[in-house]
Amino acid sequence: MKAFTVEKYGDQAGMRAADLPDPEAGADDVLVKIHAAGVNPLDVRIRNGDFKAFLPYRLPLVLGNDLAGTVVRVGPSVTRFAVGDEVYARPDKDRIGTFAELIAVHQDDLAPKPATLTMTEAASLPLVALTAWQALVERANVQPGQKVLVHAGTGGLGSVAVQLAKALGAHVATTVSTAKVDLARDLGADEVIDYRTQDFSELLRDYDVVLDSLGGENLAKSLRVLKPGGLAISVAGPPDPAFARELGANPILRLAMTALSFTTRRNARRRGVTYSFLFMRADGDQLRELTTLIDAGKIRPVVDRVFPFDETLQAMEYVEKGRAKAGKVVVTMA
């Protein structure tokens, strides 16, 4: 099969197109012919080696974390899927590799593709939709009437999180650039902050939840808008001790993560709020829940640009340089 692999950690020069053997499907695996794959900032960070301390991949590595496609083979223990089914998934973090013509995915990480979406649209969703679900539903338990701030509300994660928060009955605020204010409102945001001309930390107060995808000073300021007992969840901030435990990290790595997040956690405690780092996980059952919302019209994908599969490296560069105007970038197979 054709695939795009990381030969060595670093910049774009470490990636190349390759011809590889077709993957083998284990007893609980589903072999999927990939029709489209989402491109995420996470792919760039994995390629750069940002996570090699706790995601020790063996190189060469087939990159890619989102897929939509068709089942072409099932393992003998598979009960949830059959050949010909249209599916989508974020494979487990230890089994990524969607920048390829084929992939073997555990049946528990897979879900039927939303009937209302094309393959391209479906491929844009799994990673960001699962991230939004695990932040807002699983971790924050957002309830009707609560106030949720979603940063970068027209980006890949933010565009889904805004819609999910609204579907949960929350009052939603978001931060976007001037050109994206109308799109943010169209996605359902109740309050839209133009970060080029406004400071969200001076305008918003008493929020229950903040979902941060930017980190740094943006995360520090986000703590100020939470009410006592509020929760700041970040996918870009420093890893915390809870994540180290979840990962089963060794003592040295646990100590490092504790140190990295010390200042943020201390500042949160001083304000009577909580900081939580999120590294999403694969979950087919949660994807099924999201599919129900998607097919009901409560969540729609936002796709910025589509590249052909042979231009995967260009798609990576497009994402890395922040050229996407809104939503996700997708590569499609022939």
Short mmCIF file of C-alpha atoms in Angstrom, two decimals:
data_model
loop_
_atom_site.label_atom_id
_atom_site.label_comp_id
_atom_site.label_asym_id
_atom_site.label_seq_id
_atom_site.Cartn_x
_atom_site.Cartn_y
_atom_site.Cartn_z
CA MET A 1 0.00 0.00 0.00
CA LYS A 2 0.98 3.63 -0.42
CA ALA A 3 1.57 5.60 2.78
CA PHE A 4 3.32 8.66 4.19
CA THR A 5 5.86 7.84 6.89
CA VAL A 6 7.99 9.68 9.43
CA GLU A 7 11.55 8.43 8.98
CA LYS A 8 13.08 10.66 11.64
CA TYR A 9 11.70 13.24 14.06
CA GLY A 10 12.02 16.84 13.03
CA ASP A 11 10.64 18.97 10.23
CA GLN A 12 9.01 18.11 6.91
CA ALA A 13 12.27 16.65 5.63
CA GLY A 14 11.76 13.66 7.92
CA MET A 15 8.61 12.53 6.04
CA ARG A 16 8.32 10.69 2.74
CA ALA A 17 5.96 8.68 0.58
CA ALA A 18 6.53 4.94 0.84
CA ASP A 19 5.25 1.59 -0.42
CA LEU A 20 4.54 -0.69 2.54
CA PRO A 21 3.05 -4.15 3.06
CA ASP A 22 -0.70 -4.16 3.67
CA PRO A 23 -1.50 -4.25 7.41
CA GLU A 24 -2.57 -7.51 9.04
CA ALA A 25 -5.93 -7.55 10.84
CA GLY A 26 -5.93 -9.24 14.26
CA ALA A 27 -8.82 -11.19 15.75
CA ASP A 28 -10.61 -8.03 16.99
CA ASP A 29 -9.49 -5.80 14.14
CA VAL A 30 -11.29 -4.32 11.16
CA LEU A 31 -9.28 -3.67 8.00
CA VAL A 32 -10.44 -0.39 6.48
CA LYS A 33 -9.84 0.98 3.00
CA ILE A 34 -9.31 4.67 3.73
CA HIS A 35 -11.23 7.14 1.58
CA ALA A 36 -10.23 10.30 3.44
CA ALA A 37 -8.04 11.32 6.38
CA GLY A 38 -8.09 14.43 8.54
CA VAL A 39 -4.90 16.43 9.07
CA ASN A 40 -4.39 17.77 12.60
CA PRO A 41 -1.86 19.94 14.43
CA LEU A 42 -1.27 16.76 16.46
CA ASP A 43 0.21 15.15 13.34
CA VAL A 44 2.72 17.98 13.08
CA ARG A 45 3.65 17.67 16.76
CA ILE A 46 4.10 13.90 16.52
CA ARG A 47 6.27 14.35 13.42
CA ASN A 48 8.37 16.91 15.27
CA GLY A 49 8.89 14.53 18.19
CA ASP A 50 7.06 16.67 20.74
CA PHE A 51 5.47 13.63 22.38
CA LYS A 52 8.22 11.05 22.05
CA ALA A 53 8.76 11.01 25.83
CA PHE A 54 5.36 9.39 26.39
CA LEU A 55 4.48 8.19 22.88
CA PRO A 56 7.59 6.17 22.06
CA TYR A 57 6.76 5.24 18.46
CA ARG A 58 9.08 2.98 16.53
CA LEU A 59 10.25 4.70 13.35
CA PRO A 60 9.45 4.64 10.48
CA LEU A 61 5.92 5.56 11.51
CA VAL A 62 2.84 5.98 9.33
CA LEU A 63 1.30 9.28 10.45
CA GLY A 64 -2.37 10.27 10.61
CA ASN A 65 -5.07 10.29 13.32
CA ASP A 66 -8.45 10.56 11.52
CA LEU A 67 -10.12 8.36 8.92
CA ALA A 68 -13.29 7.58 7.04
CA GLY A 69 -13.51 4.56 4.81
CA THR A 70 -14.99 1.17 3.97
CA VAL A 71 -14.51 -2.16 5.73
CA VAL A 72 -12.72 -4.67 3.49
CA ARG A 73 -11.96 -7.42 6.04
CA VAL A 74 -12.89 -8.32 9.62
CA GLY A 75 -11.10 -10.46 12.20
CA PRO A 76 -12.74 -13.67 13.46
CA SER A 77 -13.79 -12.05 16.77
CA VAL A 78 -15.35 -8.94 15.22
CA THR A 79 -19.09 -8.71 15.89
CA ARG A 80 -19.91 -5.04 15.28
CA PHE A 81 -18.91 -4.61 11.62
CA ALA A 82 -19.11 -6.40 8.28
CA VAL A 83 -17.37 -6.08 4.92
CA GLY A 84 -18.79 -3.11 3.04
CA ASP A 85 -19.70 -1.02 6.10
CA GLU A 86 -18.86 2.68 5.88
CA VAL A 87 -16.99 3.72 9.05
CA TYR A 88 -14.98 6.49 10.66
CA ALA A 89 -12.52 6.54 13.55
CA ARG A 90 -9.65 8.00 15.46
CA PRO A 91 -7.41 4.94 15.89
CA ASP A 92 -5.82 4.24 19.26
CA LYS A 93 -2.76 6.41 19.95
CA ASP A 94 -0.53 3.33 19.68
CA ARG A 95 -1.98 2.35 16.29
CA ILE A 96 -2.19 5.57 14.30
CA GLY A 97 -1.48 5.60 10.57
CA THR A 98 -4.32 7.05 8.52
CA PHE A 99 -2.08 8.65 5.88
CA ALA A 100 -2.24 5.35 4.04
CA GLU A 101 -4.50 3.35 1.74
CA LEU A 102 -5.33 0.77 4.42
CA ILE A 103 -5.36 0.54 8.22
CA ALA A 104 -6.27 -2.11 10.79
CA VAL A 105 -8.40 -0.65 13.61
CA HIS A 106 -9.69 -2.39 16.75
CA GLN A 107 -13.46 -2.74 16.48
CA ASP A 108 -13.96 -0.84 19.76
CA ASP A 109 -12.35 2.28 18.26
CA LEU A 110 -14.55 2.33 15.16
CA ALA A 111 -18.08 3.65 14.51
CA PRO A 112 -20.48 3.69 11.57
CA LYS A 113 -20.00 6.79 9.44
CA PRO A 114 -22.74 9.41 9.89
CA ALA A 115 -25.28 8.84 7.13
CA THR A 116 -25.63 12.57 6.46
CA LEU A 117 -21.91 13.14 5.76
CA THR A 118 -19.59 12.47 2.86
CA MET A 119 -16.39 10.54 3.49
CA THR A 120 -14.44 13.79 3.34
CA GLU A 121 -16.68 15.45 5.91
CA ALA A 122 -16.64 12.42 8.20
CA ALA A 123 -12.84 12.19 8.12
CA SER A 124 -12.59 15.73 9.49
CA LEU A 125 -14.36 14.87 12.74
CA PRO A 126 -13.18 11.91 14.87
CA LEU A 127 -10.20 13.40 16.71
CA VAL A 128 -11.70 16.84 17.34
CA ALA A 129 -15.20 15.53 18.06
CA LEU A 130 -13.89 13.00 20.59
CA THR A 131 -11.73 15.70 22.17
CA ALA A 132 -14.75 17.97 22.55
CA TRP A 133 -16.88 15.13 23.96
CA GLN A 134 -14.25 14.01 26.46
CA ALA A 135 -13.72 17.61 27.61
CA LEU A 136 -17.31 18.82 27.83
CA VAL A 137 -19.30 15.66 28.54
CA GLU A 138 -16.95 13.22 30.23
CA ARG A 139 -14.72 15.56 32.19
CA ALA A 140 -16.75 18.76 32.70
CA ASN A 141 -20.22 17.18 32.71
CA VAL A 142 -21.66 20.34 31.17
CA GLN A 143 -25.29 20.91 32.14
CA PRO A 144 -28.03 23.09 30.60
CA GLY A 145 -27.65 26.72 31.62
CA GLN A 146 -23.96 26.53 32.44
CA LYS A 147 -21.53 28.95 30.84
CA VAL A 148 -18.79 27.55 28.59
CA LEU A 149 -15.93 29.44 26.93
CA VAL A 150 -14.43 27.75 23.88
CA HIS A 151 -11.27 29.34 22.51
CA ALA A 152 -10.63 29.44 18.75
CA GLY A 153 -14.27 28.64 18.11
CA THR A 154 -13.98 28.29 14.34
CA GLY A 155 -10.90 26.05 14.35
CA GLY A 156 -10.94 22.29 14.00
CA LEU A 157 -11.63 21.59 17.68
CA GLY A 158 -13.40 24.82 18.49
CA SER A 159 -16.00 24.58 15.72
CA VAL A 160 -17.16 21.20 17.05
CA ALA A 161 -16.89 22.18 20.72
CA VAL A 162 -19.08 25.27 20.24
CA GLN A 163 -21.79 23.16 18.61
CA LEU A 164 -21.55 20.39 21.20
CA ALA A 165 -21.75 22.86 24.09
CA LYS A 166 -24.89 24.37 22.53
CA ALA A 167 -26.38 20.90 22.05
CA LEU A 168 -25.78 20.31 25.77
CA GLY A 169 -27.78 23.44 26.57
CA ALA A 170 -24.90 25.69 27.61
CA HIS A 171 -24.47 29.43 27.14
CA VAL A 172 -21.41 29.55 24.88
CA ALA A 173 -18.78 32.23 24.38
CA THR A 174 -15.86 31.95 22.00
CA THR A 175 -12.80 33.85 20.81
CA VAL A 176 -12.10 34.29 17.09
CA SER A 177 -10.48 36.71 14.67
CA THR A 178 -12.47 39.52 13.07
CA ALA A 179 -13.07 37.64 9.83
CA LYS A 180 -14.62 34.66 11.64
CA VAL A 181 -17.14 36.42 13.87
CA ASP A 182 -20.11 35.61 11.62
CA LEU A 183 -19.12 31.94 11.29
CA ALA A 184 -18.82 31.63 15.08
CA ARG A 185 -22.34 33.01 15.48
CA ASP A 186 -23.59 30.66 12.76
CA LEU A 187 -22.14 27.72 14.71
CA GLY A 188 -24.21 28.77 17.71
CA ALA A 189 -21.97 30.93 19.90
CA ASP A 190 -23.97 33.29 22.13
CA GLU A 191 -21.05 35.66 22.73
CA VAL A 192 -18.27 36.16 20.21
CA ILE A 193 -15.07 37.91 21.30
CA ASP A 194 -12.88 39.35 18.55
CA TYR A 195 -9.45 38.71 20.06
CA ARG A 196 -7.84 41.24 17.72
CA THR A 197 -9.74 44.11 19.30
CA GLN A 198 -11.08 42.73 22.60
CA ASP A 199 -9.65 41.03 25.69
CA PHE A 200 -11.87 38.13 26.71
CA SER A 201 -10.53 38.16 30.28
CA GLU A 202 -11.92 41.68 30.76
CA LEU A 203 -15.31 40.93 29.22
CA LEU A 204 -16.28 37.49 30.55
CA ARG A 205 -16.97 36.46 34.15
CA ASP A 206 -18.31 33.54 36.17
CA TYR A 207 -17.86 30.81 33.58
CA ASP A 208 -18.20 27.17 34.58
CA VAL A 209 -15.87 25.68 31.96
CA VAL A 210 -13.12 26.88 29.63
CA LEU A 211 -11.82 24.71 26.79
CA ASP A 212 -8.38 26.00 25.81
CA SER A 213 -6.52 24.95 22.66
CA LEU A 214 -3.87 27.65 22.69
CA GLY A 215 -1.98 27.33 25.99
CA GLY A 216 0.50 29.87 27.31
CA GLU A 217 -0.84 33.29 28.28
CA ASN A 218 -4.25 32.41 26.86
CA LEU A 219 -4.57 29.61 29.42
CA ALA A 220 -3.34 31.85 32.25
CA LYS A 221 -5.95 34.49 31.41
CA SER A 222 -8.64 31.83 31.09
CA LEU A 223 -8.38 31.05 34.80
CA ARG A 224 -9.59 34.58 35.52
CA VAL A 225 -12.97 34.15 33.82
CA LEU A 226 -13.96 31.04 35.81
CA LYS A 227 -16.24 31.21 38.81
CA PRO A 228 -15.15 29.43 42.02
CA GLY A 229 -15.28 25.70 41.40
CA GLY A 230 -14.87 26.21 37.66
CA LEU A 231 -12.77 24.01 35.40
CA ALA A 232 -10.17 24.94 32.77
CA ILE A 233 -9.42 22.09 30.36
CA SER A 234 -6.51 22.50 27.98
CA VAL A 235 -5.23 20.39 25.11
CA ALA A 236 -2.25 22.72 24.67
CA GLY A 237 -1.23 23.50 28.25
CA PRO A 238 1.30 21.62 30.38
CA PRO A 239 0.58 17.93 31.17
CA ASP A 240 -0.50 17.41 34.78
CA PRO A 241 -0.03 14.63 37.38
CA ALA A 242 -3.44 13.13 36.57
CA PHE A 243 -2.38 12.65 32.96
CA ALA A 244 0.90 11.09 34.08
CA ARG A 245 -1.04 8.55 36.20
CA GLU A 246 -3.44 7.85 33.34
CA LEU A 247 -0.49 7.26 31.05
CA GLY A 248 1.26 4.95 33.52
CA ALA A 249 4.36 7.11 33.19
CA ASN A 250 7.60 6.21 34.90
CA PRO A 251 8.60 8.17 38.06
CA ILE A 252 10.94 10.52 36.20
CA LEU A 253 8.29 11.43 33.63
CA ARG A 254 5.65 11.83 36.37
CA LEU A 255 7.95 14.22 38.19
CA ALA A 256 8.60 16.18 35.01
CA MET A 257 4.89 16.58 34.27
CA THR A 258 4.20 17.62 37.84
CA ALA A 259 6.88 20.29 37.56
CA LEU A 260 5.72 21.51 34.14
CA SER A 261 2.18 22.15 35.34
CA PHE A 262 3.04 23.37 38.85
CA THR A 263 2.61 27.10 38.17
CA THR A 264 -0.67 26.65 36.29
CA ARG A 265 -2.12 24.36 38.98
CA ARG A 266 -0.99 26.71 41.75
CA ASN A 267 -2.57 29.72 40.05
CA ALA A 268 -5.78 27.75 39.56
CA ARG A 269 -5.91 26.75 43.23
CA ARG A 270 -5.41 30.36 44.31
CA ARG A 271 -8.51 31.28 42.32
CA GLY A 272 -10.53 28.35 43.64
CA VAL A 273 -10.68 26.65 40.24
CA THR A 274 -9.22 23.49 38.70
CA TYR A 275 -6.80 22.96 35.81
CA SER A 276 -6.95 19.75 33.78
CA PHE A 277 -4.82 18.63 30.83
CA LEU A 278 -6.55 16.50 28.18
CA PHE A 279 -4.95 14.13 25.69
CA MET A 280 -7.91 12.52 23.98
CA ARG A 281 -8.28 8.78 23.46
CA ALA A 282 -9.97 6.61 20.84
CA ASP A 283 -13.52 5.54 21.70
CA GLY A 284 -15.96 4.05 19.21
CA ASP A 285 -18.92 4.20 21.59
CA GLN A 286 -18.46 7.94 22.10
CA LEU A 287 -18.24 8.36 18.33
CA ARG A 288 -21.61 6.61 18.05
CA GLU A 289 -23.07 9.15 20.48
CA LEU A 290 -21.63 11.95 18.38
CA THR A 291 -23.00 10.36 15.20
CA THR A 292 -26.50 10.69 16.62
CA LEU A 293 -25.96 14.43 17.13
CA ILE A 294 -24.40 14.79 13.68
CA ASP A 295 -27.23 13.02 11.87
CA ALA A 296 -29.74 15.10 13.86
CA GLY A 297 -28.09 18.27 12.49
CA LYS A 298 -26.79 19.47 15.85
CA ILE A 299 -23.11 19.18 14.83
CA ARG A 300 -21.84 19.84 11.32
CA PRO A 301 -18.27 19.63 10.09
CA VAL A 302 -16.34 22.67 8.95
CA VAL A 303 -13.82 21.75 6.24
CA ASP A 304 -11.30 24.39 5.21
CA ARG A 305 -9.49 22.69 2.34
CA VAL A 306 -9.18 19.27 0.71
CA PHE A 307 -5.90 17.93 -0.72
CA PRO A 308 -5.39 14.82 -2.87
CA PHE A 309 -3.57 12.01 -1.07
CA ASP A 310 -0.35 12.48 -3.05
CA GLU A 311 -0.18 16.04 -1.67
CA THR A 312 -0.25 14.95 1.99
CA LEU A 313 3.06 16.69 2.67
CA GLN A 314 1.64 19.93 1.30
CA ALA A 315 -1.44 19.46 3.51
CA MET A 316 0.84 19.04 6.53
CA GLU A 317 2.69 22.23 5.63
CA TYR A 318 -0.62 24.07 5.19
CA VAL A 319 -1.68 23.07 8.71
CA GLU A 320 1.75 23.71 10.24
CA LYS A 321 1.89 27.25 8.89
CA GLY A 322 -1.60 28.06 10.15
CA ARG A 323 -3.06 28.74 6.72
CA ALA A 324 -6.42 27.14 7.44
CA LYS A 325 -9.07 29.85 7.72
CA ALA A 326 -11.62 27.72 9.60
CA GLY A 327 -12.22 24.09 10.46
CA LYS A 328 -10.23 21.09 9.29
CA VAL A 329 -7.93 20.09 6.46
CA VAL A 330 -8.56 16.71 4.82
CA VAL A 331 -6.68 14.51 2.32
CA THR A 332 -8.68 12.25 0.02
CA MET A 333 -7.62 9.02 -1.69
CA ALA A 334 -8.11 8.38 -5.40
#
